[in-house]
Structure formats: structure tokens, C-alpha cells
Short mmCIF file of N, CA and C in Angstrom, two decimals:
data_model
loop_
_atom_site.label_atom_id
_atom_site.label_comp_id
_atom_site.label_asym_id
_atom_site.label_seq_id
_atom_site.Cartn_x
_atom_site.Cartn_y
_atom_site.Cartn_z
N UNK T 1168 8.25 -7.75 -19.38
CA UNK T 1168 8.37 -8.12 -20.76
C UNK T 1168 7.41 -9.27 -21.02
N UNK T 1169 6.53 -9.06 -21.94
CA UNK T 1169 5.55 -10.10 -22.32
C UNK T 1169 5.22 -9.86 -23.77
N UNK T 1170 6.02 -10.40 -24.69
CA UNK T 1170 5.86 -10.19 -26.10
C UNK T 1170 4.46 -10.50 -26.57
N UNK T 1171 3.88 -9.63 -27.38
CA UNK T 1171 2.56 -9.85 -27.90
C UNK T 1171 1.42 -9.49 -26.94
N UNK T 1172 1.78 -9.18 -25.72
CA UNK T 1172 0.72 -8.87 -24.70
C UNK T 1172 0.90 -7.47 -24.17
N UNK T 1173 2.14 -7.05 -23.84
CA UNK T 1173 2.42 -5.71 -23.30
C UNK T 1173 3.24 -4.92 -24.31
N UNK T 1174 3.06 -3.65 -24.31
CA UNK T 1174 3.84 -2.78 -25.19
C UNK T 1174 5.19 -2.57 -24.56
N UNK T 1175 6.27 -2.81 -25.32
CA UNK T 1175 7.61 -2.60 -24.79
C UNK T 1175 7.80 -1.13 -24.33
N UNK T 1176 8.41 -0.97 -23.14
CA UNK T 1176 8.65 0.35 -22.63
C UNK T 1176 7.47 1.06 -22.02
N UNK T 1177 6.34 0.39 -21.90
CA UNK T 1177 5.15 1.01 -21.35
C UNK T 1177 5.21 1.19 -19.86
N UNK T 1178 4.45 2.12 -19.37
CA UNK T 1178 4.46 2.50 -17.95
C UNK T 1178 3.03 2.64 -17.46
N UNK T 1179 2.78 2.18 -16.27
CA UNK T 1179 1.40 2.29 -15.73
C UNK T 1179 1.54 2.85 -14.28
N UNK T 1180 0.70 3.79 -13.92
CA UNK T 1180 0.72 4.42 -12.61
C UNK T 1180 -0.11 3.76 -11.56
N UNK T 1181 -0.82 2.69 -11.91
CA UNK T 1181 -1.74 2.01 -10.97
C UNK T 1181 -0.95 1.45 -9.75
N UNK T 1182 -1.48 1.74 -8.57
CA UNK T 1182 -0.85 1.19 -7.36
C UNK T 1182 -1.24 -0.29 -7.22
N UNK T 1183 -0.22 -1.07 -6.94
CA UNK T 1183 -0.49 -2.50 -6.68
C UNK T 1183 0.31 -2.90 -5.43
N UNK T 1184 -0.07 -4.05 -4.91
CA UNK T 1184 0.61 -4.61 -3.74
C UNK T 1184 0.95 -6.05 -4.09
N UNK T 1185 1.88 -6.58 -3.32
CA UNK T 1185 2.33 -7.97 -3.51
C UNK T 1185 1.17 -8.94 -3.52
N UNK T 1186 0.20 -8.70 -2.59
CA UNK T 1186 -0.90 -9.64 -2.49
C UNK T 1186 -1.79 -9.67 -3.76
N UNK T 1187 -1.66 -8.59 -4.60
CA UNK T 1187 -2.43 -8.53 -5.84
C UNK T 1187 -2.00 -9.61 -6.81
N UNK T 1188 -0.86 -10.27 -6.62
CA UNK T 1188 -0.44 -11.32 -7.47
C UNK T 1188 -1.43 -12.47 -7.45
N UNK T 1189 -2.07 -12.73 -6.31
CA UNK T 1189 -3.02 -13.82 -6.19
C UNK T 1189 -4.19 -13.67 -7.17
N UNK T 1190 -4.85 -12.51 -7.14
CA UNK T 1190 -5.98 -12.22 -8.01
C UNK T 1190 -5.52 -12.16 -9.48
N UNK T 1191 -4.35 -11.59 -9.69
CA UNK T 1191 -3.85 -11.42 -11.09
C UNK T 1191 -3.55 -12.79 -11.70
N UNK T 1192 -2.87 -13.61 -10.99
CA UNK T 1192 -2.55 -14.94 -11.52
C UNK T 1192 -3.81 -15.82 -11.65
N UNK T 1193 -4.75 -15.69 -10.73
CA UNK T 1193 -6.01 -16.42 -10.80
C UNK T 1193 -6.71 -16.01 -12.07
N UNK T 1194 -6.80 -14.70 -12.34
CA UNK T 1194 -7.51 -14.22 -13.59
C UNK T 1194 -6.75 -14.67 -14.80
N UNK T 1195 -5.42 -14.70 -14.74
CA UNK T 1195 -4.62 -15.13 -15.88
C UNK T 1195 -4.88 -16.57 -16.31
N UNK T 1196 -5.12 -17.43 -15.31
CA UNK T 1196 -5.42 -18.83 -15.59
C UNK T 1196 -6.89 -19.13 -15.76
N UNK T 1197 -7.72 -18.04 -15.68
CA UNK T 1197 -9.15 -18.26 -15.89
C UNK T 1197 -9.97 -18.50 -14.65
N UNK T 1198 -9.38 -18.32 -13.51
CA UNK T 1198 -10.14 -18.50 -12.24
C UNK T 1198 -10.48 -17.17 -11.68
N UNK T 1199 -11.77 -16.88 -11.55
CA UNK T 1199 -12.18 -15.54 -11.00
C UNK T 1199 -12.24 -15.53 -9.50
N UNK T 1200 -12.50 -16.70 -8.91
CA UNK T 1200 -12.62 -16.75 -7.45
C UNK T 1200 -11.37 -17.26 -6.81
N UNK T 1201 -10.85 -16.57 -5.82
CA UNK T 1201 -9.77 -17.06 -4.95
C UNK T 1201 -10.46 -17.75 -3.79
N UNK T 1202 -9.90 -18.85 -3.31
CA UNK T 1202 -10.52 -19.55 -2.17
C UNK T 1202 -10.77 -18.61 -0.98
N UNK T 1203 -11.95 -18.79 -0.36
CA UNK T 1203 -12.33 -17.89 0.77
C UNK T 1203 -11.22 -17.95 1.83
N UNK T 1204 -10.94 -16.75 2.38
CA UNK T 1204 -9.95 -16.62 3.40
C UNK T 1204 -8.52 -16.47 2.90
N UNK T 1205 -8.34 -16.42 1.60
CA UNK T 1205 -7.03 -16.29 1.03
C UNK T 1205 -6.98 -14.94 0.26
N UNK T 1206 -6.00 -14.17 0.56
CA UNK T 1206 -5.72 -12.92 -0.16
C UNK T 1206 -6.98 -12.11 -0.42
N UNK T 1207 -7.74 -11.86 0.65
CA UNK T 1207 -9.03 -11.24 0.54
C UNK T 1207 -8.98 -9.82 -0.04
N UNK T 1208 -7.86 -9.14 0.12
CA UNK T 1208 -7.74 -7.79 -0.40
C UNK T 1208 -6.97 -7.74 -1.69
N UNK T 1209 -6.81 -8.89 -2.33
CA UNK T 1209 -6.09 -8.94 -3.61
C UNK T 1209 -6.93 -8.39 -4.73
N UNK T 1210 -6.34 -7.57 -5.58
CA UNK T 1210 -6.97 -6.99 -6.74
C UNK T 1210 -6.17 -7.28 -8.01
N UNK T 1211 -6.80 -7.80 -9.03
CA UNK T 1211 -6.09 -8.18 -10.24
C UNK T 1211 -5.60 -6.93 -10.95
N UNK T 1212 -4.32 -6.96 -11.37
CA UNK T 1212 -3.81 -5.87 -12.20
C UNK T 1212 -3.54 -6.34 -13.61
N UNK T 1213 -4.14 -7.52 -13.98
CA UNK T 1213 -4.01 -8.04 -15.33
C UNK T 1213 -4.46 -7.03 -16.41
N UNK T 1214 -5.58 -6.33 -16.18
CA UNK T 1214 -6.00 -5.36 -17.22
C UNK T 1214 -4.95 -4.30 -17.50
N UNK T 1215 -4.15 -3.94 -16.48
CA UNK T 1215 -3.11 -2.94 -16.69
C UNK T 1215 -1.88 -3.51 -17.41
N UNK T 1216 -1.66 -4.79 -17.23
CA UNK T 1216 -0.55 -5.43 -17.97
C UNK T 1216 -0.91 -5.53 -19.45
N UNK T 1217 -2.16 -5.79 -19.73
CA UNK T 1217 -2.61 -5.92 -21.12
C UNK T 1217 -2.87 -4.60 -21.82
N UNK T 1218 -3.10 -3.53 -21.05
CA UNK T 1218 -3.36 -2.23 -21.61
C UNK T 1218 -2.81 -1.13 -20.69
N UNK T 1219 -1.52 -0.77 -20.93
CA UNK T 1219 -0.87 0.19 -19.99
C UNK T 1219 -1.48 1.56 -20.15
N UNK T 1220 -2.27 1.82 -21.21
CA UNK T 1220 -2.91 3.17 -21.36
C UNK T 1220 -4.21 3.24 -20.55
N UNK T 1221 -4.60 2.10 -19.97
CA UNK T 1221 -5.86 2.09 -19.16
C UNK T 1221 -5.68 3.08 -17.99
N UNK T 1222 -6.67 3.89 -17.76
CA UNK T 1222 -6.63 4.87 -16.68
C UNK T 1222 -6.57 4.16 -15.33
N UNK T 1223 -5.70 4.72 -14.45
CA UNK T 1223 -5.59 4.17 -13.08
C UNK T 1223 -6.90 4.34 -12.38
N UNK T 1224 -7.24 3.33 -11.57
CA UNK T 1224 -8.49 3.38 -10.87
C UNK T 1224 -8.24 3.51 -9.34
N UNK T 1225 -9.17 4.14 -8.66
CA UNK T 1225 -9.04 4.22 -7.18
C UNK T 1225 -9.22 2.78 -6.66
N UNK T 1226 -8.54 2.52 -5.58
CA UNK T 1226 -8.67 1.17 -4.99
C UNK T 1226 -8.75 1.34 -3.48
N UNK T 1227 -9.18 0.32 -2.85
CA UNK T 1227 -9.24 0.31 -1.41
C UNK T 1227 -7.86 0.51 -0.76
N UNK T 1228 -7.79 1.06 0.38
CA UNK T 1228 -6.47 1.21 1.00
C UNK T 1228 -5.75 -0.08 1.12
N UNK T 1229 -4.42 -0.05 1.03
CA UNK T 1229 -3.59 -1.26 1.11
C UNK T 1229 -3.00 -1.32 2.55
N UNK T 1230 -3.36 -2.43 3.23
CA UNK T 1230 -2.80 -2.64 4.58
C UNK T 1230 -1.54 -3.47 4.44
N UNK T 1231 -0.41 -2.88 4.75
CA UNK T 1231 0.86 -3.60 4.61
C UNK T 1231 1.09 -4.50 5.84
N UNK T 1232 0.79 -3.98 7.00
CA UNK T 1232 0.91 -4.77 8.25
C UNK T 1232 0.07 -4.01 9.25
N UNK T 1233 0.17 -4.38 10.52
CA UNK T 1233 -0.68 -3.75 11.53
C UNK T 1233 -0.25 -2.32 11.86
N UNK T 1234 0.84 -1.85 11.28
CA UNK T 1234 1.33 -0.52 11.53
C UNK T 1234 1.35 0.40 10.30
N UNK T 1235 1.08 -0.13 9.11
CA UNK T 1235 1.25 0.65 7.89
C UNK T 1235 0.05 0.53 6.95
N UNK T 1236 -0.38 1.72 6.49
CA UNK T 1236 -1.53 1.81 5.55
C UNK T 1236 -1.15 2.71 4.39
N UNK T 1237 -1.45 2.30 3.19
CA UNK T 1237 -1.29 3.10 1.98
C UNK T 1237 -2.63 3.38 1.44
N UNK T 1238 -2.95 4.69 1.22
CA UNK T 1238 -4.22 5.07 0.63
C UNK T 1238 -3.85 6.11 -0.46
N UNK T 1239 -3.99 5.67 -1.70
CA UNK T 1239 -3.63 6.56 -2.83
C UNK T 1239 -2.16 6.96 -2.69
N UNK T 1240 -1.91 8.26 -2.72
CA UNK T 1240 -0.60 8.78 -2.63
C UNK T 1240 -0.05 8.80 -1.20
N UNK T 1241 -0.90 8.54 -0.22
CA UNK T 1241 -0.54 8.73 1.18
C UNK T 1241 -0.16 7.43 1.88
N UNK T 1242 0.84 7.50 2.77
CA UNK T 1242 1.28 6.32 3.52
C UNK T 1242 1.40 6.71 4.97
N UNK T 1243 0.72 6.00 5.86
CA UNK T 1243 0.75 6.19 7.29
C UNK T 1243 1.56 5.07 7.91
N UNK T 1244 2.51 5.39 8.76
CA UNK T 1244 3.32 4.38 9.52
C UNK T 1244 3.15 4.71 10.98
N UNK T 1245 2.53 3.79 11.72
CA UNK T 1245 2.35 4.01 13.16
C UNK T 1245 3.59 3.43 13.91
N UNK T 1246 3.89 4.00 15.08
CA UNK T 1246 5.07 3.54 15.80
C UNK T 1246 4.87 2.14 16.38
N UNK T 1247 5.91 1.43 16.44
CA UNK T 1247 5.92 0.10 17.09
C UNK T 1247 6.50 0.26 18.47
N UNK T 1248 6.03 -0.49 19.42
CA UNK T 1248 6.56 -0.38 20.76
C UNK T 1248 7.91 -1.10 20.77
N UNK T 1249 8.91 -0.45 21.26
CA UNK T 1249 10.27 -1.05 21.29
C UNK T 1249 10.74 -1.21 22.72
N UNK T 1250 11.68 -2.08 22.88
CA UNK T 1250 12.28 -2.24 24.21
C UNK T 1250 13.70 -1.71 24.15
N UNK T 1251 14.09 -1.07 25.27
CA UNK T 1251 15.49 -0.61 25.32
C UNK T 1251 16.39 -1.79 25.73
N UNK T 1252 17.64 -1.59 25.80
CA UNK T 1252 18.60 -2.70 26.08
C UNK T 1252 18.48 -3.22 27.50
N UNK T 1253 17.86 -2.48 28.39
CA UNK T 1253 17.65 -2.90 29.74
C UNK T 1253 16.40 -3.74 29.96
N UNK T 1254 15.64 -3.98 28.85
CA UNK T 1254 14.43 -4.79 28.97
C UNK T 1254 13.20 -4.02 29.25
N UNK T 1255 13.34 -2.69 29.48
CA UNK T 1255 12.19 -1.81 29.75
C UNK T 1255 11.62 -1.30 28.44
N UNK T 1256 10.38 -0.95 28.51
CA UNK T 1256 9.75 -0.39 27.31
C UNK T 1256 10.38 0.97 27.03
N UNK T 1257 10.81 1.15 25.83
CA UNK T 1257 11.35 2.43 25.36
C UNK T 1257 10.23 3.25 24.77
N UNK T 1258 10.41 4.52 24.63
CA UNK T 1258 9.41 5.39 23.99
C UNK T 1258 9.28 4.96 22.52
N UNK T 1259 8.05 4.77 22.10
CA UNK T 1259 7.89 4.44 20.64
C UNK T 1259 8.18 5.69 19.83
N UNK T 1260 8.54 5.50 18.58
CA UNK T 1260 8.73 6.58 17.67
C UNK T 1260 7.42 7.25 17.38
N UNK T 1261 7.43 8.41 16.76
CA UNK T 1261 6.21 9.10 16.46
C UNK T 1261 5.59 8.55 15.16
N UNK T 1262 4.27 8.72 14.98
CA UNK T 1262 3.63 8.33 13.74
C UNK T 1262 4.18 9.16 12.61
N UNK T 1263 4.18 8.57 11.41
CA UNK T 1263 4.70 9.24 10.25
C UNK T 1263 3.66 9.22 9.12
N UNK T 1264 3.55 10.30 8.36
CA UNK T 1264 2.66 10.41 7.22
C UNK T 1264 3.46 11.00 6.06
N UNK T 1265 3.39 10.30 4.96
CA UNK T 1265 4.13 10.72 3.76
C UNK T 1265 3.18 10.80 2.55
N UNK T 1266 3.47 11.75 1.66
CA UNK T 1266 2.82 11.85 0.37
C UNK T 1266 3.81 11.27 -0.63
N UNK T 1267 3.56 10.03 -1.06
CA UNK T 1267 4.53 9.33 -1.90
C UNK T 1267 4.65 9.93 -3.34
N UNK T 1268 3.65 10.65 -3.75
CA UNK T 1268 3.75 11.31 -5.08
C UNK T 1268 4.85 12.33 -5.06
N UNK T 1269 4.93 13.09 -3.93
CA UNK T 1269 5.89 14.19 -3.82
C UNK T 1269 7.19 13.77 -3.12
N UNK T 1270 7.11 12.62 -2.36
CA UNK T 1270 8.27 12.25 -1.51
C UNK T 1270 8.39 10.73 -1.46
N UNK T 1271 8.81 10.14 -2.57
CA UNK T 1271 8.91 8.69 -2.60
C UNK T 1271 9.93 8.13 -1.63
N UNK T 1272 10.93 8.90 -1.30
CA UNK T 1272 11.99 8.43 -0.36
C UNK T 1272 11.56 8.55 1.09
N UNK T 1273 10.32 9.07 1.35
CA UNK T 1273 9.78 9.16 2.73
C UNK T 1273 10.72 9.93 3.65
N UNK T 1274 11.10 11.13 3.22
CA UNK T 1274 12.02 11.97 4.01
C UNK T 1274 11.31 13.06 4.77
N UNK T 1275 10.06 13.42 4.36
CA UNK T 1275 9.36 14.54 4.93
C UNK T 1275 8.08 14.11 5.59
N UNK T 1276 8.10 13.95 6.94
CA UNK T 1276 6.92 13.55 7.68
C UNK T 1276 5.92 14.70 7.71
N UNK T 1277 4.75 14.47 7.19
CA UNK T 1277 3.71 15.51 7.04
C UNK T 1277 2.59 15.40 8.11
N UNK T 1278 2.83 14.65 9.14
CA UNK T 1278 1.78 14.37 10.13
C UNK T 1278 1.29 15.69 10.81
N UNK T 1279 2.18 16.60 11.06
CA UNK T 1279 1.73 17.85 11.73
C UNK T 1279 0.96 18.72 10.76
N UNK T 1280 1.20 18.62 9.43
CA UNK T 1280 0.49 19.44 8.49
C UNK T 1280 -0.86 18.82 8.11
N UNK T 1281 -1.06 17.49 8.32
CA UNK T 1281 -2.26 16.77 7.92
C UNK T 1281 -2.74 15.88 9.05
N UNK T 1282 -2.97 16.38 10.27
CA UNK T 1282 -3.38 15.47 11.32
C UNK T 1282 -4.74 14.84 11.10
N UNK T 1283 -5.66 15.49 10.40
CA UNK T 1283 -6.99 14.95 10.12
C UNK T 1283 -6.84 13.71 9.20
N UNK T 1284 -5.97 13.79 8.21
CA UNK T 1284 -5.76 12.65 7.28
C UNK T 1284 -5.16 11.50 8.05
N UNK T 1285 -4.16 11.80 8.91
CA UNK T 1285 -3.51 10.78 9.70
C UNK T 1285 -4.48 10.06 10.62
N UNK T 1286 -5.40 10.83 11.23
CA UNK T 1286 -6.40 10.24 12.13
C UNK T 1286 -7.34 9.31 11.35
N UNK T 1287 -7.85 9.83 10.18
CA UNK T 1287 -8.74 9.03 9.35
C UNK T 1287 -8.05 7.72 8.91
N UNK T 1288 -6.81 7.79 8.51
CA UNK T 1288 -6.09 6.58 8.09
C UNK T 1288 -5.85 5.60 9.24
N UNK T 1289 -5.58 6.19 10.42
CA UNK T 1289 -5.37 5.32 11.58
C UNK T 1289 -6.69 4.59 11.95
N UNK T 1290 -7.82 5.24 11.78
CA UNK T 1290 -9.12 4.60 12.01
C UNK T 1290 -9.37 3.50 10.94
N UNK T 1291 -8.98 3.76 9.68
CA UNK T 1291 -9.13 2.75 8.68
C UNK T 1291 -8.26 1.56 9.00
N UNK T 1292 -7.07 1.78 9.50
CA UNK T 1292 -6.13 0.67 9.80
C UNK T 1292 -6.65 -0.15 10.93
N UNK T 1293 -7.25 0.48 11.97
CA UNK T 1293 -7.86 -0.24 13.03
C UNK T 1293 -9.04 -1.12 12.58
N UNK T 1294 -9.81 -0.58 11.64
CA UNK T 1294 -10.97 -1.30 11.11
C UNK T 1294 -10.52 -2.52 10.34
#
């Protein structure tokens, strides 16, 4: 809700991440540059707040942490190494790949149907 700035009840499909608040707030107060080394992957979503009809734009993949990457509608989650109760390394879970446009609840792992996409995303995450 932002009277006079956003249209009540408007909806925007643009993907954003929490880190995008840095660039958005910087632009809101008139600062275009974020200090070097801070929120390097932050992208301002202010234009979408001011014009919800603005067409969504492609953006660089979003790295959530060292195990998770979001690219467009796709989300890759790599397994984390876990320890069992005896202190020994347990088998890690399998990698997971979801199409969030079709499966927002992340119930259907599509890694076996799209191994090439999963591999590409894993390489992006490593980079």
C-alpha cells in the first residue's frame, strides 16, 4: 500500500529477492550506487512498485545460499551433507529441481526429466 504511488490491488509477476531491498531503497532515496562489496546482486524493483503494468524483465539467477539457485521459474536445491546420530556422515539427500510456475509448493522433483537444466544450474551456482 502506497497511496498516490501504487495502484490499489495491483499485481506484478517480477521475481525479486530479499537482497533487492538494498538497491530498491537506495534508488528510492536517490542513491544509484550501493557501496562496493554490499548486496552486489541486488536489483531495484522500484520501477515495478511505481508501474505494476510494467512488463517483467529477465534477471540474473538468484543465489539463495550455497545450495540453492533460482533462475526464472526454475529452482535447484542441492543436497547438504548431514550427519547421522552416531556422528558419521549420513547419505545426503538427492538434488531437487522444481518449476515454480507449475509447482509453487515444490512437491514434484523434476530432476530426472530435466537433467541438463539441473547440470547447467549447478554450474551457475558453482560460478
